[in-house]
N, CA and C atoms as an extended XYZ file, in Angstrom:
561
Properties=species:S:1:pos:R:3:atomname:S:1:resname:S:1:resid:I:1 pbc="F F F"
N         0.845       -1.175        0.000 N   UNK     1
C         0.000        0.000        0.000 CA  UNK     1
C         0.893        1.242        0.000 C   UNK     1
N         0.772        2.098       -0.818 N   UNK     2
C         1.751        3.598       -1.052 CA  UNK     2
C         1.630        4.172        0.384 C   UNK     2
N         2.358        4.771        0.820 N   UNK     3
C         2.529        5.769        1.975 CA  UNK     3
C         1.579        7.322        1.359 C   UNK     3
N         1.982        7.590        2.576 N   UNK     4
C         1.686        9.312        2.160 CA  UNK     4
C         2.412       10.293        1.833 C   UNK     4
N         2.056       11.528        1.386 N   UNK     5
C         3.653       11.896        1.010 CA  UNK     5
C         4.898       12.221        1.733 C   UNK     5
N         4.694       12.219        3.376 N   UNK     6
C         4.878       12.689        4.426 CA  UNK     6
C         5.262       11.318        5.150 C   UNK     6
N         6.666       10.650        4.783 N   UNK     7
C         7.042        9.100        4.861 CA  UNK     7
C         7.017        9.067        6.895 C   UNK     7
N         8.472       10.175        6.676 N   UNK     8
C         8.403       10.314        8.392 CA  UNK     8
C         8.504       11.433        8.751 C   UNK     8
N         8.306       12.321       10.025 N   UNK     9
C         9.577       13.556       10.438 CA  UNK     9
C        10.107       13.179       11.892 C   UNK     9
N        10.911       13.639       11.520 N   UNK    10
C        11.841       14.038       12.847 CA  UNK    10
C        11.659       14.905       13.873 C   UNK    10
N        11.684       15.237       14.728 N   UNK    11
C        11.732       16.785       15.744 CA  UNK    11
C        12.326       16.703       16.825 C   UNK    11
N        13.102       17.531       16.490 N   UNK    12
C        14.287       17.700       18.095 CA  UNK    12
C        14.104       16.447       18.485 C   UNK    12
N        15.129       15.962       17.639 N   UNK    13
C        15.775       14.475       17.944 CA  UNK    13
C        17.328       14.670       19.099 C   UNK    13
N        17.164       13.576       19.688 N   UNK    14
C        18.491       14.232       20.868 CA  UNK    14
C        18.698       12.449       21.292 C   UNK    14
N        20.057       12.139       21.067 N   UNK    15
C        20.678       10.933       21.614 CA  UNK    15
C        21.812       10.948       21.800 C   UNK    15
N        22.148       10.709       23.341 N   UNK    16
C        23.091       10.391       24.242 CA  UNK    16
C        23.874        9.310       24.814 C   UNK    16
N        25.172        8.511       24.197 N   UNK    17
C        25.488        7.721       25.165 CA  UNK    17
C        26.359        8.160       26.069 C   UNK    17
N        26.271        8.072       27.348 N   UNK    18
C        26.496        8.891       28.456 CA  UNK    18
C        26.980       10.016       28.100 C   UNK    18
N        28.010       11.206       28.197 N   UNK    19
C        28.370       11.846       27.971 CA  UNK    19
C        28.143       12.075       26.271 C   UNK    19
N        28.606       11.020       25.477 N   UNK    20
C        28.718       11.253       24.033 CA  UNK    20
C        27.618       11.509       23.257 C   UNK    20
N        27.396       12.686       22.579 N   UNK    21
C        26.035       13.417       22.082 CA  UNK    21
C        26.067       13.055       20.637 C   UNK    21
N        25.300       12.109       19.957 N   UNK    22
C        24.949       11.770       18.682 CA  UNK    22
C        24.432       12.624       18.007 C   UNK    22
N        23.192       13.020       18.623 N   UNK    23
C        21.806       13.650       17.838 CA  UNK    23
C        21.932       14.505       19.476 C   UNK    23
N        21.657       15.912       18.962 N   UNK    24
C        21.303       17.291       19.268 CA  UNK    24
C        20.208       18.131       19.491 C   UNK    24
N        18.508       17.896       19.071 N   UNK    25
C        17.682       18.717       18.647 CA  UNK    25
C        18.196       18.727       17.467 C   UNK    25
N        18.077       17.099       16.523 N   UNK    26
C        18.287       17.186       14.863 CA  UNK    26
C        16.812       17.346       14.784 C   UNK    26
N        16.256       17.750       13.646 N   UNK    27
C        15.265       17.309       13.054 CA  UNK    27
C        15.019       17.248       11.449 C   UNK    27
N        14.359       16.406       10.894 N   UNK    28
C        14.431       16.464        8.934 CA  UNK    28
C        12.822       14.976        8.589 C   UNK    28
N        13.039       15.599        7.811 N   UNK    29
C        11.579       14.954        7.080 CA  UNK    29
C        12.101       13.765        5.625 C   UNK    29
N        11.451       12.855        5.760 N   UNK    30
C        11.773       12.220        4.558 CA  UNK    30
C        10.493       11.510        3.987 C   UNK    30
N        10.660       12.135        2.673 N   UNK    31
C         9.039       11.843        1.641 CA  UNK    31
C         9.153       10.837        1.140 C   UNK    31
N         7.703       11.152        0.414 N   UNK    32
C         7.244        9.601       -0.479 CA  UNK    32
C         8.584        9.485       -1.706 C   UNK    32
N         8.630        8.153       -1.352 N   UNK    33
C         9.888        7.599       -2.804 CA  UNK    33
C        11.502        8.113       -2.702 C   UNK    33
N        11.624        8.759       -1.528 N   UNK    34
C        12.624        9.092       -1.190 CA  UNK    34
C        13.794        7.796       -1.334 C   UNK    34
N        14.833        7.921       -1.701 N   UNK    35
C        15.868        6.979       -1.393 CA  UNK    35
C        17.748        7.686       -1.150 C   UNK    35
N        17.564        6.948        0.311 N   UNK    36
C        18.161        7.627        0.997 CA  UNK    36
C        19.563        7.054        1.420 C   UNK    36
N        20.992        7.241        1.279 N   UNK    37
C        21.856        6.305        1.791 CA  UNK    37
C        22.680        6.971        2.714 C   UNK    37
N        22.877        6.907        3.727 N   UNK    38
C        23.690        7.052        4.668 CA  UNK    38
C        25.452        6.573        4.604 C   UNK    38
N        26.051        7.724        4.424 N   UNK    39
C        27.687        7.093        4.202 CA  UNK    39
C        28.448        7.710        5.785 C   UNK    39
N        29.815        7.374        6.003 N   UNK    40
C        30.394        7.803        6.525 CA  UNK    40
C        31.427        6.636        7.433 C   UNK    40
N        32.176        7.468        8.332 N   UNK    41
C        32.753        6.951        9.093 CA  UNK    41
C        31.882        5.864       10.408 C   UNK    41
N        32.583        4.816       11.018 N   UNK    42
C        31.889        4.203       12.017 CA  UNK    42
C        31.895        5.187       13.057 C   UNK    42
N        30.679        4.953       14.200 N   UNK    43
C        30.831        5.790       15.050 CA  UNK    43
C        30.520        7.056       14.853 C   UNK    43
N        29.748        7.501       13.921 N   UNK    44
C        29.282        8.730       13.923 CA  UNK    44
C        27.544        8.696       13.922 C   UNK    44
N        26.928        7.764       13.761 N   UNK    45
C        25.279        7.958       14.353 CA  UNK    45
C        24.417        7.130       13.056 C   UNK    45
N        25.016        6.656       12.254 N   UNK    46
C        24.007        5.609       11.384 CA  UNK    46
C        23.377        4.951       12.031 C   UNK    46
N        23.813        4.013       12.371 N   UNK    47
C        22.913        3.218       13.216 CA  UNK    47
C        21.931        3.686       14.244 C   UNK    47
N        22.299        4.074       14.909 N   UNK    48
C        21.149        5.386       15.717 CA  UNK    48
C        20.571        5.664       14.968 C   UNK    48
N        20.582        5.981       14.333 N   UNK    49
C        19.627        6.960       13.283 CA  UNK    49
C        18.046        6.306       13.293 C   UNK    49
N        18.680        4.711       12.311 N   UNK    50
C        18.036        3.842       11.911 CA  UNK    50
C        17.346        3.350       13.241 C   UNK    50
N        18.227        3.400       13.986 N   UNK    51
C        17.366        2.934       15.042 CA  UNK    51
C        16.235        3.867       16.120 C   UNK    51
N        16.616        4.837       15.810 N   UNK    52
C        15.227        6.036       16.097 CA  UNK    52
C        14.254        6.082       15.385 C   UNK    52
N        14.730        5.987       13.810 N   UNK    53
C        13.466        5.679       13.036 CA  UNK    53
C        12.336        4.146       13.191 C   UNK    53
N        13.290        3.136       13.334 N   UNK    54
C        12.527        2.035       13.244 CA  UNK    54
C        11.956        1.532       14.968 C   UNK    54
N        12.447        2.666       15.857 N   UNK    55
C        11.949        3.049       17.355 CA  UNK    55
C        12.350        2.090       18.373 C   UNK    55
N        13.358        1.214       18.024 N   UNK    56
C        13.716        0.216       18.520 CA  UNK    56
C        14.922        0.662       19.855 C   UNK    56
N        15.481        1.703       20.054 N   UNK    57
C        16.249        1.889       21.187 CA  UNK    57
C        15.583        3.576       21.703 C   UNK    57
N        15.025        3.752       22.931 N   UNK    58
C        15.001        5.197       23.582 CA  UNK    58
C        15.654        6.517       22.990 C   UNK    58
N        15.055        7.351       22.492 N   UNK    59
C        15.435        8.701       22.580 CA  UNK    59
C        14.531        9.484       22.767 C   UNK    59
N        14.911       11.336       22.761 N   UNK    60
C        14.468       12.090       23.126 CA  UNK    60
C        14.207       12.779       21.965 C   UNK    60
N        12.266       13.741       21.908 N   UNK    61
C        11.610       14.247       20.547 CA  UNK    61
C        10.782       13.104       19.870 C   UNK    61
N        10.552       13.384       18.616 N   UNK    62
C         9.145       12.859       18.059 CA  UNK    62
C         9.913       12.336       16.886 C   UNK    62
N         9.200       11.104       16.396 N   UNK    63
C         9.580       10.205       15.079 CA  UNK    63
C         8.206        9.816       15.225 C   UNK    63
N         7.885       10.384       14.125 N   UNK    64
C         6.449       10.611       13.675 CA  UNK    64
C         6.327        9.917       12.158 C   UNK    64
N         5.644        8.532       11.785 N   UNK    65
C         5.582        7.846       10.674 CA  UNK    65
C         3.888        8.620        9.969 C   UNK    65
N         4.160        8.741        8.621 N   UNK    66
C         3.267        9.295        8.104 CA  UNK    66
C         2.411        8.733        7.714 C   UNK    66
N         1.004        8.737        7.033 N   UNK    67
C         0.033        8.173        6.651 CA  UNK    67
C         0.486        6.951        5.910 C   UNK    67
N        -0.281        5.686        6.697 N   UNK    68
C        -0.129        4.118        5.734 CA  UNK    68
C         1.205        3.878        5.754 C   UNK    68
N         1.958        4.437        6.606 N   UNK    69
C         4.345        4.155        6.746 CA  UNK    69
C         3.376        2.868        7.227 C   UNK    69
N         4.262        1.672        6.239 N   UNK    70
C         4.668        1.027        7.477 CA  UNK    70
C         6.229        0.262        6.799 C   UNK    70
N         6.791       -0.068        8.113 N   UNK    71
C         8.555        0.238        7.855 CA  UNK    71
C         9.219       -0.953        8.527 C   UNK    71
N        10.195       -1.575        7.261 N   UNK    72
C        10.732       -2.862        7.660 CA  UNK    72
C        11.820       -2.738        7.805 C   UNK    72
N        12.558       -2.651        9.363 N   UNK    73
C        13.566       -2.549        9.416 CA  UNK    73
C        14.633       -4.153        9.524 C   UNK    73
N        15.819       -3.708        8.679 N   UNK    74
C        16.947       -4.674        8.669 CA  UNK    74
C        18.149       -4.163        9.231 C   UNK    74
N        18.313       -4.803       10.091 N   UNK    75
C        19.885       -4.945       10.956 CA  UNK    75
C        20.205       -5.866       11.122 C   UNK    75
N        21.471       -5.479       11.352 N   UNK    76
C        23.122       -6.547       11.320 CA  UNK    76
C        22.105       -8.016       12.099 C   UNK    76
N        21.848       -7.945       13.260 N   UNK    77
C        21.228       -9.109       13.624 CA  UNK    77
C        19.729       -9.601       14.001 C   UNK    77
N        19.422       -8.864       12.251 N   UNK    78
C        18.292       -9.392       11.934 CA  UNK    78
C        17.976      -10.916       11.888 C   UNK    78
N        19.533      -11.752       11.521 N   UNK    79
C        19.097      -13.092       11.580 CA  UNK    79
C        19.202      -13.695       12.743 C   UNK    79
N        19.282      -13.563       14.054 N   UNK    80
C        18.585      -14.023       15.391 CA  UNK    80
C        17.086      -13.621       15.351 C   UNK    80
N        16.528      -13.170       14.613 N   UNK    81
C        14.774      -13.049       14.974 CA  UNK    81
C        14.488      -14.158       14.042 C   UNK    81
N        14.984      -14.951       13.338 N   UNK    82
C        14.868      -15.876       12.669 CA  UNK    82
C        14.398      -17.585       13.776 C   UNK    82
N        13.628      -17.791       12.875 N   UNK    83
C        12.836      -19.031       13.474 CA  UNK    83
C        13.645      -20.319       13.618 C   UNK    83
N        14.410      -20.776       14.090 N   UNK    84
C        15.271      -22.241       13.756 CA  UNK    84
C        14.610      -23.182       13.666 C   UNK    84
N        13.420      -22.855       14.081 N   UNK    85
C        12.432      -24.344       14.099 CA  UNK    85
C        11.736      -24.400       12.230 C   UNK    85
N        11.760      -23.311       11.571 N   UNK    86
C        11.388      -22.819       10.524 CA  UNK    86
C        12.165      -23.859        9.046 C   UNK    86
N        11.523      -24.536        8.467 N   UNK    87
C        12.384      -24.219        6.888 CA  UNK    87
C        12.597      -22.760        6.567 C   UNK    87
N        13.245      -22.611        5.433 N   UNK    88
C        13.218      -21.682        5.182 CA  UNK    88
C        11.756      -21.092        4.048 C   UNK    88
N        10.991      -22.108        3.501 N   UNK    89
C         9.909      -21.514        2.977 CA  UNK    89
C         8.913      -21.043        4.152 C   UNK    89
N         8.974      -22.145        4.948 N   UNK    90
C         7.817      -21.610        6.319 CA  UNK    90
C         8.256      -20.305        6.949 C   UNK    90
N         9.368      -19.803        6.659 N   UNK    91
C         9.865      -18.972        7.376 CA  UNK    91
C         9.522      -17.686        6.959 C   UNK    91
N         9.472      -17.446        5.289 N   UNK    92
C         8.600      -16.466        4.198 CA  UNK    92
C         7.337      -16.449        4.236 C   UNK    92
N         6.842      -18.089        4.543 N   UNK    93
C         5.385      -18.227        4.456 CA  UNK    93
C         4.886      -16.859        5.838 C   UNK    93
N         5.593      -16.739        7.062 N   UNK    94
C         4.597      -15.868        7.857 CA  UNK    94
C         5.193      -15.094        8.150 C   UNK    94
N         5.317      -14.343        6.498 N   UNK    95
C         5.373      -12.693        7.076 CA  UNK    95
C         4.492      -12.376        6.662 C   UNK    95
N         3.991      -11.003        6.595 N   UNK    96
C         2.560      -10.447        6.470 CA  UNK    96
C         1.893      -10.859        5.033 C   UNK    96
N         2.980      -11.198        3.819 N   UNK    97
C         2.761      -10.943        2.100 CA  UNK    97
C         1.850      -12.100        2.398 C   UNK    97
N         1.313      -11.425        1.061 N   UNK    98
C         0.482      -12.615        0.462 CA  UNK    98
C         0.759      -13.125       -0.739 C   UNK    98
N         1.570      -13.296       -1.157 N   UNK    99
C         2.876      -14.435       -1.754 CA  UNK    99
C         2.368      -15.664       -1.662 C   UNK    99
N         1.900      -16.489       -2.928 N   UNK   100
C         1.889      -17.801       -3.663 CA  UNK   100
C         2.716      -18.776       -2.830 C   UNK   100
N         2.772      -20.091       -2.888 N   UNK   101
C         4.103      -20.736       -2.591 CA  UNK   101
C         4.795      -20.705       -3.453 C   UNK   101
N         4.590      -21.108       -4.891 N   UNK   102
C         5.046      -20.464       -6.186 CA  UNK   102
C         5.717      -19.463       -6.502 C   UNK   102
N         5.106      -17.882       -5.938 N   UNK   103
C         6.058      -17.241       -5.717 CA  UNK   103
C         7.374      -16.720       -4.698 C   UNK   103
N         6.857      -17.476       -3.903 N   UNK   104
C         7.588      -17.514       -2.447 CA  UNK   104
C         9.378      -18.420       -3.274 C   UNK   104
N         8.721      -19.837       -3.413 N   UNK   105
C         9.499      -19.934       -4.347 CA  UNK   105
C        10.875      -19.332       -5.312 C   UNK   105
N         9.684      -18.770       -6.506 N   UNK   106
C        10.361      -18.018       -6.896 CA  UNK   106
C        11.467      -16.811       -6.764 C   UNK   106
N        10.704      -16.111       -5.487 N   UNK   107
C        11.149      -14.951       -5.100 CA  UNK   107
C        12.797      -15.957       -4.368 C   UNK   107
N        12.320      -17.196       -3.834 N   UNK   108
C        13.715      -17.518       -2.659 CA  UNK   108
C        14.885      -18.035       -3.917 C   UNK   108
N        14.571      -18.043       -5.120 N   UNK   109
C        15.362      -18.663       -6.679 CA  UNK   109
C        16.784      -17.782       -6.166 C   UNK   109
N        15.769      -16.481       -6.519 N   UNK   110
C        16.781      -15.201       -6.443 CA  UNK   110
C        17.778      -15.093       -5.807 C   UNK   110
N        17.139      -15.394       -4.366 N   UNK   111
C        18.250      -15.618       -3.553 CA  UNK   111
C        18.900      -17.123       -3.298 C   UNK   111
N        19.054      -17.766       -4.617 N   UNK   112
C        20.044      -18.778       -4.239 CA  UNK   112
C        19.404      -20.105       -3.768 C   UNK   112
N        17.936      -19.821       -3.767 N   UNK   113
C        17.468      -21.019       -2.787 CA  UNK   113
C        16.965      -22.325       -4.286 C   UNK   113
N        16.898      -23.201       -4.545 N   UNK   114
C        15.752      -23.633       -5.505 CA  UNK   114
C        16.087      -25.393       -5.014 C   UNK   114
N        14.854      -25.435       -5.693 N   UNK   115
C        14.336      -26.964       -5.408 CA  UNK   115
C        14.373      -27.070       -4.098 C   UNK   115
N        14.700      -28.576       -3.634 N   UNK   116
C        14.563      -29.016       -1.940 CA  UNK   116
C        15.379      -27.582       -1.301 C   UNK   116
N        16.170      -27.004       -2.196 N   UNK   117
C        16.803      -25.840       -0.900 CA  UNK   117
C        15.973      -25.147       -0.059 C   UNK   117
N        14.484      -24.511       -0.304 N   UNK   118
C        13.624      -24.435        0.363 CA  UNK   118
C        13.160      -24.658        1.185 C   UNK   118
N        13.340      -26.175        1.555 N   UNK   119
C        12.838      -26.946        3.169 CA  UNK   119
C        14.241      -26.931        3.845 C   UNK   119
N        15.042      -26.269        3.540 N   UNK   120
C        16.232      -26.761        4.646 CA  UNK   120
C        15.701      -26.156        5.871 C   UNK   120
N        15.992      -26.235        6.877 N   UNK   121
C        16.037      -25.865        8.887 CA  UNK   121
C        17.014      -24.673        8.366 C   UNK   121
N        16.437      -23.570        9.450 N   UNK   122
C        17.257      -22.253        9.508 CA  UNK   122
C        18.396      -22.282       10.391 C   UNK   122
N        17.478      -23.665       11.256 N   UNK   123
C        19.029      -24.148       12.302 CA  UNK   123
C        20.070      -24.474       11.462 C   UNK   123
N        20.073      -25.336       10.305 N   UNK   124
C        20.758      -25.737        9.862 CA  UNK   124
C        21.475      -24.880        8.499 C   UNK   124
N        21.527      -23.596        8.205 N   UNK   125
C        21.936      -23.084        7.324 CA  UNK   125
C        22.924      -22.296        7.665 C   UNK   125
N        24.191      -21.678        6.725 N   UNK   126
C        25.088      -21.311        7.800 CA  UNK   126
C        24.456      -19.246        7.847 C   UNK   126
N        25.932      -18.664        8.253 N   UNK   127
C        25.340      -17.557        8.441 CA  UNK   127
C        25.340      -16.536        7.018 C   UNK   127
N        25.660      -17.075        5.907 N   UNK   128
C        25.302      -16.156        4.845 CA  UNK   128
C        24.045      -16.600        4.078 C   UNK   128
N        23.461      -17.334        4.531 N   UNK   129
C        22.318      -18.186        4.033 CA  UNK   129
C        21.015      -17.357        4.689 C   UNK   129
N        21.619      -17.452        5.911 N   UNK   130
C        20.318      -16.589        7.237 CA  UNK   130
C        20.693      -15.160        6.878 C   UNK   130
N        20.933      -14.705        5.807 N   UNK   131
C        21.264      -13.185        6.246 CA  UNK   131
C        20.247      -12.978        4.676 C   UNK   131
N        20.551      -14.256        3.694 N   UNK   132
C        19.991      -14.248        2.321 CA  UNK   132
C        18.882      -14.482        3.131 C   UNK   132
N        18.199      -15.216        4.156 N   UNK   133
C        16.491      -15.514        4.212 CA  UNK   133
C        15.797      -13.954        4.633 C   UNK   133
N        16.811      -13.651        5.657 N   UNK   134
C        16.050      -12.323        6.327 CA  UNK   134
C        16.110      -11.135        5.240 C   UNK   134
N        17.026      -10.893        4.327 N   UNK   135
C        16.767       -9.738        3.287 CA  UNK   135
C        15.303      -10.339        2.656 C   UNK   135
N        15.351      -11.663        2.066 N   UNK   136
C        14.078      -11.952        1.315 CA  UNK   136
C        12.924      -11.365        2.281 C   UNK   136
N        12.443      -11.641        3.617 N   UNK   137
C        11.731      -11.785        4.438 CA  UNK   137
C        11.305      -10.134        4.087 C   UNK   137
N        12.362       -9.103        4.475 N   UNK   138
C        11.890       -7.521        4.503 CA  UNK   138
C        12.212       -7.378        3.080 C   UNK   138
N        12.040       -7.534        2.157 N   UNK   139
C        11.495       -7.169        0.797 CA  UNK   139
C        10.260       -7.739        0.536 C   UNK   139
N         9.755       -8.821        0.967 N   UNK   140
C         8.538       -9.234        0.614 CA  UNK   140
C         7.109       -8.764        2.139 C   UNK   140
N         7.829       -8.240        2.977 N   UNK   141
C         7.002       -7.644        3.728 CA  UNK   141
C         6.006       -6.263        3.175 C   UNK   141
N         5.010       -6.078        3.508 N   UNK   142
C         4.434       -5.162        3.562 CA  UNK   142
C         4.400       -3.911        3.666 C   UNK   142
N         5.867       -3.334        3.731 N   UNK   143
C         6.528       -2.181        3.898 CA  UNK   143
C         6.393       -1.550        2.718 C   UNK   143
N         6.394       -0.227        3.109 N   UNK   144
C         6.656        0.594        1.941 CA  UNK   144
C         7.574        1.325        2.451 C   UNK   144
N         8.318        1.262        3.648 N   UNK   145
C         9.613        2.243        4.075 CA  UNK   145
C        10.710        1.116        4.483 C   UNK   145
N        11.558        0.841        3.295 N   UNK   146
C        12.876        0.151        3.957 CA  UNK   146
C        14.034        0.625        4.715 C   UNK   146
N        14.111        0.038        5.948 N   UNK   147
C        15.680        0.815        6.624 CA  UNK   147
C        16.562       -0.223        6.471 C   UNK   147
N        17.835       -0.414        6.269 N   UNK   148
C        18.635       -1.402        5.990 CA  UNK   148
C        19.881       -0.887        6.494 C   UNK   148
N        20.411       -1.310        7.538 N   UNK   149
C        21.646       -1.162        8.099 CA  UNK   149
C        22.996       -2.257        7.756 C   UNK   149
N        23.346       -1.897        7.003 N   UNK   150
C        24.452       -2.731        6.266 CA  UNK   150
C        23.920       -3.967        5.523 C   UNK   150
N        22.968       -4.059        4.849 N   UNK   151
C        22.256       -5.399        3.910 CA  UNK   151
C        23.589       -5.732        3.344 C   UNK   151
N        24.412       -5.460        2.642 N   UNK   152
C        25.542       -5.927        1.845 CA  UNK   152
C        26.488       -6.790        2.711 C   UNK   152
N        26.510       -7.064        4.164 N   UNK   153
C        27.743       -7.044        4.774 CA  UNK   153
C        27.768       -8.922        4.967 C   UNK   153
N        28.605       -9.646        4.301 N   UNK   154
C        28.829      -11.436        4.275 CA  UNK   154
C        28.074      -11.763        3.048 C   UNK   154
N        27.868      -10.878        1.962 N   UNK   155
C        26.865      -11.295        0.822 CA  UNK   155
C        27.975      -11.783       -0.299 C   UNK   155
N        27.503      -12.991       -0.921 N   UNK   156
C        28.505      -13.261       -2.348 CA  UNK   156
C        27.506      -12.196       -3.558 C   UNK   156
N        28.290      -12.475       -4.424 N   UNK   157
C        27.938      -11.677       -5.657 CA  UNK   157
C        27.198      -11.942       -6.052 C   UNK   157
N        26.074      -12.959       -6.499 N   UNK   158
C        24.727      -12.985       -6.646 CA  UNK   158
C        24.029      -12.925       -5.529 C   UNK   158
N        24.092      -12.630       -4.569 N   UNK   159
C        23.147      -12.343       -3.503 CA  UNK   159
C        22.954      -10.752       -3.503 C   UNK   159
N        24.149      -10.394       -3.609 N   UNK   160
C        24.319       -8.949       -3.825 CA  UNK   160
C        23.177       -8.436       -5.195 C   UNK   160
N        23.402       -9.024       -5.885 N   UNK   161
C        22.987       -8.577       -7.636 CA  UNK   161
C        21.492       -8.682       -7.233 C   UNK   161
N        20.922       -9.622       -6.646 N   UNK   162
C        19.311      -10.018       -5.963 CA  UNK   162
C        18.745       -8.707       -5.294 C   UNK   162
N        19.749       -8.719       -4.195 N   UNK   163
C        19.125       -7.722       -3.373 CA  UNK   163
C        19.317       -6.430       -4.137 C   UNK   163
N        20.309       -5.525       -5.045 N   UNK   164
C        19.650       -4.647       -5.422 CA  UNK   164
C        18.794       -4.648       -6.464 C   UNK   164
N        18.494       -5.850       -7.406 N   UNK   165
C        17.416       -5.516       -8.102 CA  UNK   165
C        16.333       -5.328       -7.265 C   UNK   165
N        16.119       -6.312       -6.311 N   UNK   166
C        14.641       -5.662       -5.254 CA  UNK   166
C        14.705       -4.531       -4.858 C   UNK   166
N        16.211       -3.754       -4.355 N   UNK   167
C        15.960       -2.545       -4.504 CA  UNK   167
C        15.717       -1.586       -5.330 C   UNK   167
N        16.150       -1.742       -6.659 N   UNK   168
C        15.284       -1.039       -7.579 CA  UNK   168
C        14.382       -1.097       -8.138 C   UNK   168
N        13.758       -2.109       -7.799 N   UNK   169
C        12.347       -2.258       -7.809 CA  UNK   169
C        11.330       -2.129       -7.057 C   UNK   169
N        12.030       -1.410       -5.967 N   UNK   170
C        11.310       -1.225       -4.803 CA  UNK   170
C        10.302       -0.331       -4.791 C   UNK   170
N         8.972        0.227       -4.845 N   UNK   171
C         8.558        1.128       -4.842 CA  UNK   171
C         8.429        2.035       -4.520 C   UNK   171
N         8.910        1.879       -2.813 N   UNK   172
C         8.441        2.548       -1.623 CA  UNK   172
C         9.637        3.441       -1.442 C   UNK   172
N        10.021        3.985       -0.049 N   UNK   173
C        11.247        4.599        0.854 CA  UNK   173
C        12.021        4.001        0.982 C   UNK   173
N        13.063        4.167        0.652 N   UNK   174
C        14.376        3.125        1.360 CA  UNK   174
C        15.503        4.179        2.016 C   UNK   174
N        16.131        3.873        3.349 N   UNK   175
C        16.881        4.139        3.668 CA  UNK   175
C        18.186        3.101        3.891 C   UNK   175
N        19.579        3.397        3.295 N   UNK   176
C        20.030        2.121        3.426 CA  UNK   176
C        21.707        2.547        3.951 C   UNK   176
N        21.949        2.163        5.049 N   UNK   177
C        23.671        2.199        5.343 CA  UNK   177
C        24.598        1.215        4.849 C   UNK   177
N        25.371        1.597        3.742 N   UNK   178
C        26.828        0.569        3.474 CA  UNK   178
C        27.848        1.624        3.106 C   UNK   178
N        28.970        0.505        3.304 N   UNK   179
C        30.004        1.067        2.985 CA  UNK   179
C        30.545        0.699        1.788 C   UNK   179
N        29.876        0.060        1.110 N   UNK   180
C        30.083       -0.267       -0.870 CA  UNK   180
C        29.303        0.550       -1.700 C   UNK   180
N        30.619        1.225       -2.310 N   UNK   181
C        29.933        2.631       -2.978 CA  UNK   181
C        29.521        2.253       -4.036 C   UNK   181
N        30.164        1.299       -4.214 N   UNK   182
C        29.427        0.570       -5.793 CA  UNK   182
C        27.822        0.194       -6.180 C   UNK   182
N        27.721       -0.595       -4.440 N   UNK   183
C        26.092       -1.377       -4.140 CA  UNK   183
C        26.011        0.186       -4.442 C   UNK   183
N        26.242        1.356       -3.266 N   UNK   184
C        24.983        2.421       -3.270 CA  UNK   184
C        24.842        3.042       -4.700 C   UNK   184
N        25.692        3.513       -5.458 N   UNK   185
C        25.610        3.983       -6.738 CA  UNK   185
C        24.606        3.104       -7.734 C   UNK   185
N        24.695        2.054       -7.604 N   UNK   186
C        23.972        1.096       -8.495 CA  UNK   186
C        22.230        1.751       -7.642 C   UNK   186
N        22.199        1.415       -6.611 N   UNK   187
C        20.613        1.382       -6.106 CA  UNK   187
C        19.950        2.988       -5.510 C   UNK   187
């Protein structure tokens, strides 16, 4: 479902780890279809960022999601929310999409998965496998605002090539942190 044009805003945003001041009374707005990449040095507030937006750690001020946001955030250890008891199709099967098995399927091709690869245990896959299920998982979610905090990081080269065609095919918002200027230039 499209957002509104009014994806998120910010207001007097302010984050502190003890003494060390990230965010100030920042504030900024980001619209419909916006695509957004975050570069820089470690240690300067990406991750925070992402993580004020997707509301997952305490701060101070308003992060305000706009009409119909709704926002799939990906981080580094996105694959611990992963099901071990799960194949990996059951594991696509319950996210919100309403995705075919067929296309579920299909969509897991992309990433490397086909034939019996599908029923493998998430217990049993290693960790660039679980990092390929959870990108599939928040592209086929219901989002129309992607945050992605390092998606590129343990990916081989067709996993890579996967995930940004979904990103350019993405319809919605994307906000995305890497440090491959190549991935960001391409998407």
């Amino acid at each position: 479902q499209p957002s509104g044009k009014h994806v998120l805003d910010l207001k007097q945003i302010a984050k502190y780890y003890g003494k060390t001041k990230i965010f100030d009374h920042t504030s900024a707005s980001i619209m419909k279809n916006d695509k957004i990449a975050l570069i820089g040095a470690n240690g300067l507030g990406k991750s925070t960022l992402l993580k004020i937006i997707s509301q997952t750690i305490p701060f101070e001020g308003t992060c305000s999601p706009g009409h119909n946001v709704n926002i799939s955030y990906y981080a580094q250890h996105q694959i611990d929310a992963l099901n071990y008891k799960n194949n990996i199709l059951e594991e696509l099967s319950q996210t919100d999409s309403e995705y075919t098995e067929l296309e579920l399927r299909s969509i897991l091709g992309s990433f490397l998965f086909s034939g019996d690869d599908v029923f493998k245990k998430i217990k049993n896959l290693s960790g660039g496998e679980k990092a390929r299920v959870a990108l599939a998982k928040a592209l086929i979610s219901k989002a129309n605002f992607l945050v992605m905090d390092e998606p590129t990081n343990d990916l081989d080269v067709e996993t890579l090539r996967a995930l940004e065609e979904g990103l350019l095919d993405f319809p919605g918002c994307s906000m995305v942190i890497s440090h491959d200027r190549w991935f960001l230039d391409r998407i």
